[in-house]
Coordinates of C-alpha atoms and ligand atoms in Angstrom, one line a residue:
M1 CA -89.0 -40.9 196.3
V2 CA -85.2 -40.8 196.3
P3 CA -83.6 -39.3 193.0
F4 CA -81.4 -42.0 191.2
E5 CA -78.5 -39.5 191.4
K6 CA -78.3 -40.1 195.2
L7 CA -77.7 -43.8 194.5
A8 CA -75.4 -43.0 191.6
A9 CA -73.3 -40.9 194.2
L10 CA -72.9 -43.9 196.4
L11 CA -71.9 -46.1 193.3
A12 CA -69.3 -43.5 192.4
K13 CA -67.5 -44.3 195.7
Q14 CA -67.0 -47.8 194.3
P15 CA -68.7 -50.0 196.9
N16 CA -67.2 -53.5 197.6
K17 CA -70.5 -55.4 196.9
L18 CA -74.1 -54.7 195.9
V19 CA -76.9 -57.3 196.4
F20 CA -80.2 -57.0 194.7
S21 CA -82.9 -59.1 196.4
R22 CA -86.6 -60.0 196.3
P23 CA -87.0 -60.4 192.6
L24 CA -90.2 -59.4 190.8
H25 CA -90.3 -62.3 188.4
E26 CA -90.0 -66.1 189.0
D27 CA -87.5 -66.7 186.3
L28 CA -85.0 -64.4 188.1
P29 CA -82.4 -65.8 190.6
R30 CA -83.0 -65.4 194.1
N31 CA -80.6 -62.4 194.3
L32 CA -78.1 -60.6 192.0
V33 CA -74.6 -59.8 193.5
L34 CA -72.4 -57.3 192.0
Q35 CA -68.8 -57.8 193.2
K36 CA -65.9 -55.5 192.8
I37 CA -62.9 -57.2 191.2
E38 CA -59.5 -55.9 192.2
K39 CA -57.4 -56.9 189.3
G40 CA -60.0 -58.0 186.7
K41 CA -60.4 -56.5 183.3
A42 CA -63.8 -55.0 184.3
P43 CA -64.2 -53.2 187.6
Y44 CA -67.1 -55.4 188.8
Q45 CA -68.8 -58.7 188.0
A46 CA -72.3 -59.8 188.2
V47 CA -73.1 -63.0 189.9
R48 CA -76.4 -64.8 189.3
Q49 CA -76.9 -68.0 191.1
F50 CA -79.7 -70.3 190.0
E51 CA -80.4 -73.6 191.5
K52 CA -77.5 -75.5 190.2
K53 CA -75.6 -73.0 188.0
V54 CA -73.7 -69.8 188.8
F55 CA -73.4 -67.3 186.0
H56 CA -70.7 -64.6 185.9
T57 CA -70.6 -61.5 183.7
P58 CA -68.3 -58.6 183.6
V59 CA -69.9 -55.2 184.7
W60 CA -68.1 -52.3 182.9
D61 CA -70.4 -49.5 183.8
L62 CA -71.7 -50.0 187.2
V63 CA -74.3 -47.0 187.2
A64 CA -75.7 -48.2 183.9
Y65 CA -76.0 -51.7 185.0
V66 CA -77.7 -50.8 188.4
R67 CA -80.2 -48.4 186.5
E68 CA -81.0 -51.3 184.2
A69 CA -81.5 -53.8 187.0
L70 CA -83.6 -51.7 189.2
P71 CA -87.1 -52.3 187.7
L72 CA -86.4 -56.2 188.4
W73 CA -85.9 -56.1 192.2
R74 CA -87.6 -54.9 195.3
E75 CA -84.5 -54.4 197.5
L76 CA -80.8 -53.4 197.1
H77 CA -77.9 -53.4 199.7
V78 CA -74.8 -51.4 199.0
F79 CA -71.7 -52.6 200.9
G80 CA -68.7 -50.2 201.0
E81 CA -67.1 -48.0 203.6
E82 CA -70.6 -47.4 204.6
D83 CA -73.5 -49.6 204.0
Y84 CA -76.9 -48.7 202.7
S85 CA -80.1 -50.4 202.1
A86 CA -82.7 -49.2 199.4
L87 CA -86.4 -50.1 198.8
L88 CA -87.2 -50.0 195.2
S89 CA -90.5 -49.8 193.3
K90 CA -90.9 -49.8 189.4
G91 CA -87.4 -48.9 188.8
N92 CA -87.4 -46.1 191.3
V93 CA -85.6 -45.8 194.6
V94 CA -88.4 -45.4 197.3
S95 CA -86.0 -45.1 200.3
L96 CA -82.3 -45.1 200.9
K97 CA -81.1 -45.7 204.4
K98 CA -77.7 -45.8 205.8
L99 CA -77.2 -49.0 207.9
P100 CA -75.7 -48.8 211.5
K101 CA -72.0 -49.3 211.9
Q102 CA -70.5 -52.8 211.9
S103 CA -72.2 -54.9 214.6
K104 CA -70.0 -56.4 217.2
A105 CA -70.5 -59.8 215.7
V106 CA -69.3 -58.6 212.3
A107 CA -66.2 -57.0 213.8
V108 CA -65.4 -60.2 215.7
A109 CA -65.8 -62.1 212.4
H110 CA -63.3 -59.6 210.7
N111 CA -60.9 -60.1 213.5
R112 CA -61.4 -63.9 213.0
E113 CA -60.6 -63.6 209.3
K114 CA -57.0 -62.4 210.3
N115 CA -56.4 -65.9 211.9
R116 CA -57.8 -68.1 209.3
L117 CA -56.7 -71.8 209.5
I118 CA -56.0 -71.8 205.9
A119 CA -54.3 -68.7 205.0
E120 CA -53.1 -66.9 201.9
G121 CA -49.6 -68.2 201.2
D122 CA -50.3 -71.8 202.4
D123 CA -48.6 -74.3 200.3
L124 CA -51.9 -75.6 198.7
P125 CA -51.6 -76.1 195.0
I126 CA -54.9 -77.8 194.8
F127 CA -56.4 -74.3 195.8
V128 CA -54.8 -72.8 192.8
K129 CA -56.1 -75.5 190.5
L130 CA -59.7 -75.1 191.9
G131 CA -59.4 -71.3 191.2
I132 CA -59.4 -70.3 194.9
F133 CA -55.8 -69.0 195.0
T134 CA -53.8 -67.1 192.4
K135 CA -50.5 -68.7 191.3
E136 CA -49.0 -66.3 193.8
G137 CA -51.0 -67.8 196.7
K138 CA -53.5 -64.9 197.0
V139 CA -57.3 -65.5 197.2
V140 CA -58.8 -64.7 193.8
A141 CA -61.4 -61.8 194.4
A142 CA -64.4 -63.8 193.1
K143 CA -63.7 -66.6 195.7
Q144 CA -63.4 -64.7 198.7
E145 CA -66.8 -65.6 199.8
K146 CA -66.1 -69.1 199.3
F147 CA -62.8 -68.9 201.1
R148 CA -64.3 -67.3 204.2
Q149 CA -67.1 -69.9 204.1
I150 CA -64.4 -72.7 204.1
N151 CA -62.3 -71.3 206.8
R152 CA -65.3 -70.5 209.1
Y153 CA -66.7 -74.0 208.5
L154 CA -63.2 -75.3 209.3
E155 CA -63.0 -73.3 212.5
L156 CA -66.3 -74.6 213.8
L157 CA -65.2 -78.2 212.8
M158 CA -62.0 -77.9 214.8
D159 CA -63.8 -76.8 217.9
V160 CA -65.2 -80.1 218.2
L161 CA -62.3 -82.2 216.8
K162 CA -59.9 -81.1 219.5
E163 CA -59.8 -84.4 221.1
Y164 CA -58.0 -85.9 218.1
K165 CA -54.3 -86.0 218.3
P166 CA -51.7 -86.2 215.5
G167 CA -51.5 -89.8 214.5
D168 CA -55.1 -90.5 215.2
S169 CA -57.3 -91.7 212.4
L170 CA -60.7 -90.2 211.2
R171 CA -63.0 -91.3 208.7
V172 CA -65.0 -88.5 206.9
A173 CA -67.8 -88.3 204.5
D174 CA -68.7 -85.1 202.6
Y175 CA -72.2 -85.4 201.2
G176 CA -73.1 -83.3 198.1
C177 CA -69.5 -82.4 197.9
G178 CA -69.8 -80.9 194.4
K179 CA -66.4 -79.5 193.2
S180 CA -65.2 -80.4 196.6
Y181 CA -63.5 -77.1 197.9
L182 CA -64.6 -78.1 201.4
S183 CA -63.4 -81.8 201.0
F184 CA -60.0 -80.7 200.0
A185 CA -59.6 -78.0 202.6
V186 CA -60.8 -80.4 205.4
Y187 CA -58.3 -83.0 204.2
Y188 CA -55.5 -80.6 203.7
Y189 CA -56.0 -79.0 207.2
L190 CA -56.6 -82.3 209.1
T191 CA -53.6 -84.3 207.5
V192 CA -51.0 -81.5 206.9
K193 CA -51.6 -78.9 209.6
R194 CA -53.1 -81.5 212.3
G195 CA -51.2 -84.6 211.5
L196 CA -54.2 -86.9 211.4
K197 CA -54.7 -90.0 209.3
V198 CA -57.8 -89.1 207.2
D199 CA -59.9 -91.2 205.0
L200 CA -62.4 -88.9 203.3
V201 CA -65.1 -90.0 200.8
G202 CA -67.0 -87.4 198.8
V203 CA -70.4 -88.3 197.4
D204 CA -72.3 -86.3 194.7
L205 CA -74.7 -87.1 191.9
K206 CA -72.5 -85.3 189.3
E207 CA -70.6 -88.2 187.6
D208 CA -68.0 -86.0 185.7
V209 CA -67.3 -83.8 188.7
M210 CA -66.8 -86.8 190.8
E211 CA -64.3 -88.1 188.1
E212 CA -62.5 -84.9 188.0
C213 CA -62.0 -84.7 192.0
N214 CA -60.6 -88.3 191.8
R215 CA -58.2 -87.3 189.2
L216 CA -57.3 -84.2 191.1
A217 CA -56.8 -86.2 194.4
Q218 CA -54.4 -88.6 192.6
E219 CA -52.5 -85.8 190.9
Y220 CA -52.1 -83.8 194.2
G221 CA -51.1 -87.0 196.0
Y222 CA -54.3 -87.0 198.5
E223 CA -54.1 -90.8 198.9
G224 CA -57.0 -90.9 201.6
M225 CA -59.5 -89.2 199.4
R226 CA -61.9 -90.7 196.9
F227 CA -65.1 -89.5 195.3
V228 CA -68.1 -91.5 194.5
C229 CA -71.0 -90.8 192.1
A230 CA -74.1 -91.6 194.0
N231 CA -77.4 -90.4 195.5
I232 CA -76.8 -89.7 199.1
R233 CA -80.2 -91.4 199.9
D234 CA -78.7 -94.7 198.6
Y235 CA -75.1 -94.5 199.5
K236 CA -73.8 -96.9 202.2
P237 CA -70.2 -96.2 203.5
E238 CA -67.9 -99.2 203.4
A239 CA -66.7 -98.6 207.0
P240 CA -68.1 -96.6 210.0
I241 CA -67.7 -92.8 209.4
D242 CA -66.7 -90.5 212.4
L243 CA -67.6 -87.2 210.9
V244 CA -70.3 -86.4 208.3
I245 CA -69.9 -83.0 206.6
S246 CA -72.3 -81.4 204.2
L247 CA -72.3 -77.8 202.8
H248 CA -75.4 -76.7 201.1
A249 CA -76.7 -80.2 199.8
C250 CA -79.9 -79.1 198.0
D251 CA -83.3 -79.3 199.5
V252 CA -84.1 -82.7 201.0
A253 CA -80.6 -84.0 200.3
T254 CA -79.8 -82.7 203.8
D255 CA -82.5 -85.0 205.1
Y256 CA -80.7 -87.9 203.3
V257 CA -77.6 -86.8 204.9
L258 CA -79.1 -86.8 208.3
D259 CA -81.0 -90.0 208.0
G260 CA -77.9 -91.9 206.9
A261 CA -75.8 -90.4 209.8
I262 CA -78.4 -91.2 212.4
R263 CA -78.8 -94.7 211.3
Q264 CA -75.0 -95.3 211.3
G265 CA -74.6 -93.6 214.7
V266 CA -72.0 -91.1 213.2
K267 CA -70.5 -89.3 216.1
H268 CA -70.1 -85.7 214.6
I269 CA -72.4 -84.3 212.0
F270 CA -72.0 -80.9 210.4
A271 CA -74.7 -79.9 207.9
A272 CA -75.3 -76.5 206.4
P273 CA -78.6 -76.9 204.8
C274 CA -79.8 -75.2 201.6
C275 CA -83.0 -74.1 199.8
Q276 CA -85.6 -76.0 201.7
H277 CA -89.0 -75.9 200.0
E278 CA -90.8 -78.9 201.5
L279 CA -92.6 -77.3 204.5
A280 CA -93.5 -74.1 202.5
K281 CA -95.9 -76.2 200.6
T282 CA -97.5 -77.8 203.6
L283 CA -97.5 -75.5 206.6
D284 CA -101.2 -74.8 207.6
G285 CA -102.0 -71.1 206.8
A286 CA -105.1 -71.2 209.1
L287 CA -102.7 -71.4 212.2
M288 CA -100.4 -68.4 211.4
P289 CA -102.1 -66.7 208.6
M290 CA -100.2 -63.5 208.9
M291 CA -96.9 -65.3 208.2
M292 CA -98.4 -67.4 205.4
R293 CA -99.5 -64.5 203.3
H294 CA -96.2 -63.3 201.8
G295 CA -94.0 -65.8 199.8
I296 CA -90.8 -64.6 201.2
V297 CA -92.0 -64.8 204.8
R298 CA -93.6 -68.2 204.3
E299 CA -90.3 -69.6 202.5
R300 CA -88.2 -68.4 205.4
L301 CA -90.5 -69.6 208.1
A302 CA -90.6 -72.9 206.4
A303 CA -86.9 -73.1 206.2
L304 CA -86.4 -72.3 210.0
A305 CA -89.2 -74.9 210.8
T306 CA -87.5 -77.6 208.7
D307 CA -84.1 -76.9 210.5
S308 CA -85.9 -76.8 214.0
L309 CA -87.4 -80.2 213.2
R310 CA -84.0 -81.6 212.0
V311 CA -82.5 -80.6 215.3
A312 CA -85.4 -82.0 217.3
V313 CA -85.3 -85.3 215.3
L314 CA -81.5 -85.5 216.0
E315 CA -82.1 -84.9 219.7
T316 CA -84.7 -87.7 219.8
H317 CA -81.9 -90.0 218.4
D318 CA -79.3 -89.2 221.1
Y319 CA -77.6 -86.2 219.7
S320 CA -76.7 -83.0 221.4
V321 CA -77.4 -80.2 218.7
D322 CA -76.9 -76.5 218.0
I323 CA -77.4 -74.2 215.2
V324 CA -75.0 -71.5 214.5
E325 CA -74.6 -68.8 211.9
F326 CA -71.2 -70.0 210.1
V327 CA -70.9 -66.9 207.6
D328 CA -72.2 -63.3 207.6
L329 CA -75.7 -63.0 206.4
A330 CA -74.3 -60.5 203.7
D331 CA -72.0 -63.2 202.3
S332 CA -74.7 -65.9 202.1
P333 CA -78.4 -66.1 203.1
K334 CA -77.7 -69.9 203.6
N335 CA -75.6 -69.3 206.6
L336 CA -77.0 -71.8 209.2
L337 CA -75.1 -74.9 210.3
I338 CA -76.6 -77.8 212.2
R339 CA -73.9 -79.2 214.5
A340 CA -74.5 -82.5 216.2
V341 CA -72.6 -84.8 218.5
K342 CA -73.7 -88.3 219.8
H343 CA -74.7 -87.8 223.2
T344 CA -77.1 -90.1 225.3
Q345 CA -80.2 -88.0 226.1
S346 CA -82.8 -88.8 229.0
V347 CA -86.0 -90.5 228.2
G348 CA -87.9 -87.5 229.3
F349 CA -86.0 -85.1 227.1
K350 CA -86.6 -87.2 224.1
Q351 CA -90.3 -87.5 224.9
A352 CA -90.8 -83.8 225.2
R353 CA -89.0 -83.3 221.8
Q354 CA -91.1 -86.1 220.2
A355 CA -94.3 -84.2 221.4
E356 CA -92.8 -81.0 219.6
I357 CA -92.2 -83.0 216.5
D358 CA -95.6 -84.5 216.6
S359 CA -97.3 -81.0 216.9
L360 CA -95.2 -79.8 213.9
V361 CA -96.4 -82.7 211.7
A362 CA -100.0 -81.9 212.7
L363 CA -99.3 -78.4 211.5
C364 CA -98.0 -79.5 208.3
G365 CA -100.6 -82.2 207.7
K366 CA -97.9 -84.3 206.3
K367 CA -94.9 -86.0 207.4
P368 CA -91.6 -84.3 206.3
T369 CA -88.9 -86.2 204.4
L370 CA -86.5 -86.9 207.3
L371 CA -89.4 -88.4 209.4
R372 CA -90.6 -90.6 206.7
L373 CA -87.0 -91.7 205.8
L374 CA -86.2 -92.7 209.5
E375 CA -89.4 -94.8 209.4
E376 CA -88.6 -96.7 206.2
Ligands
SAM1 C1 -75.0 -76.3 196.1 S1 -74.1 -77.6 195.8 C2 -72.9 -77.5 197.1 C3 -71.6 -78.1 196.7 C4 -70.5 -78.1 197.6 N1 -70.7 -78.9 198.9 C5 -70.2 -76.6 198.0 O1 -70.6 -76.2 199.0 O2 -69.4 -76.1 197.2 C6 -75.1 -78.9 196.0 C7 -74.6 -80.2 195.6 O3 -75.3 -81.4 196.1 C8 -75.3 -82.4 195.2 N2 -76.7 -83.1 195.4 C9 -77.9 -82.6 195.5 N3 -78.7 -83.8 195.9 C10 -77.9 -84.8 195.9 C11 -78.3 -86.2 196.2 N4 -79.5 -86.7 196.4 N5 -77.2 -86.9 196.3 C12 -76.0 -86.5 196.1 N6 -75.7 -85.3 195.6 C13 -76.7 -84.4 195.7 C14 -75.6 -81.5 193.9 O4 -75.1 -82.3 192.8 C15 -74.5 -80.4 194.1 O5 -73.1 -80.7 193.7

């Protein structure tokens, strides 16, 4: 057992971020993030993300807050000048380990941040309105992660859009766009910084949010943008789409995105999935009992199996696909991005992928959503 004072001494150094994970109760969020606020009234804020809602609460006394939260979680990560990982049990700190120095990948990511495609100071008033930039053009502390996420997504996107030259037209759909930070960023970057003619449609279930996004697009003169309230599953674009983007469309909504894009033969697909629960319910425990025993392992295995299946399905439909980590794991556990580009695959390759898909379906005992949708 580690005395609480050891942890308190780390907190006294004012770390940038703390992440509680592996909750002990079902009604808790998946994790609890305590984020340092540079110019806020309170020195920290707590961020609790439930399925569709995020709650922010000011934290005035970090040590007291952490002491109170300890009994509800199994793990705590502290990110500061040095990073630590703590195992918790019944409100006690069981172990406290210093994590190795930044990995090369993280160091590269930090360097990359200095060359962001959308940078502080860019003339982007919509980002002020959306609460990402302050009036002075600085990134709002609580939106740093979102800002990094958007920039990294943009970077990966630009890797594959090099073929487009100023004046070229591009039709984009952002599915599950929500408040549309990503849609506005992509539209701004492609039109203002790259000189393309972009027609972008954002689609989401939330009517009031889509109305507000349409109002903002009009107010800020983004003539090529419009937002539609619809279920991705039923939405039919008016004209062929060249690029589908989707950032954390919940659960099987990513399958709706892929189904539509495959059917329409969309050239580029960029989908970052989110909270896949489907296979967790159906994976057969008898085949991998040791990986099925613990809820968290089962969930992660199911999420990876779902994404692997999505990749294989795309490949059988003549796409070349990869999966990349688009943000650091410390920023978000939902950090995988499926990138697909239309590319004729050989018959033998597709047959081999199909055989893999069939064996996964046999393992699950039930066809996952994407396969069922494509058969409809
Ligand atoms: C986690 S939010 C992500 C929002 C945004 N892409 C972002 O990253 O900030 C997921 C969004 O997907 C939308 N969504 C989920 N299922 C959907 C469906 N079947 N059709 C349309 N939108 C859906 C939700 O309404 C929500 O706004």
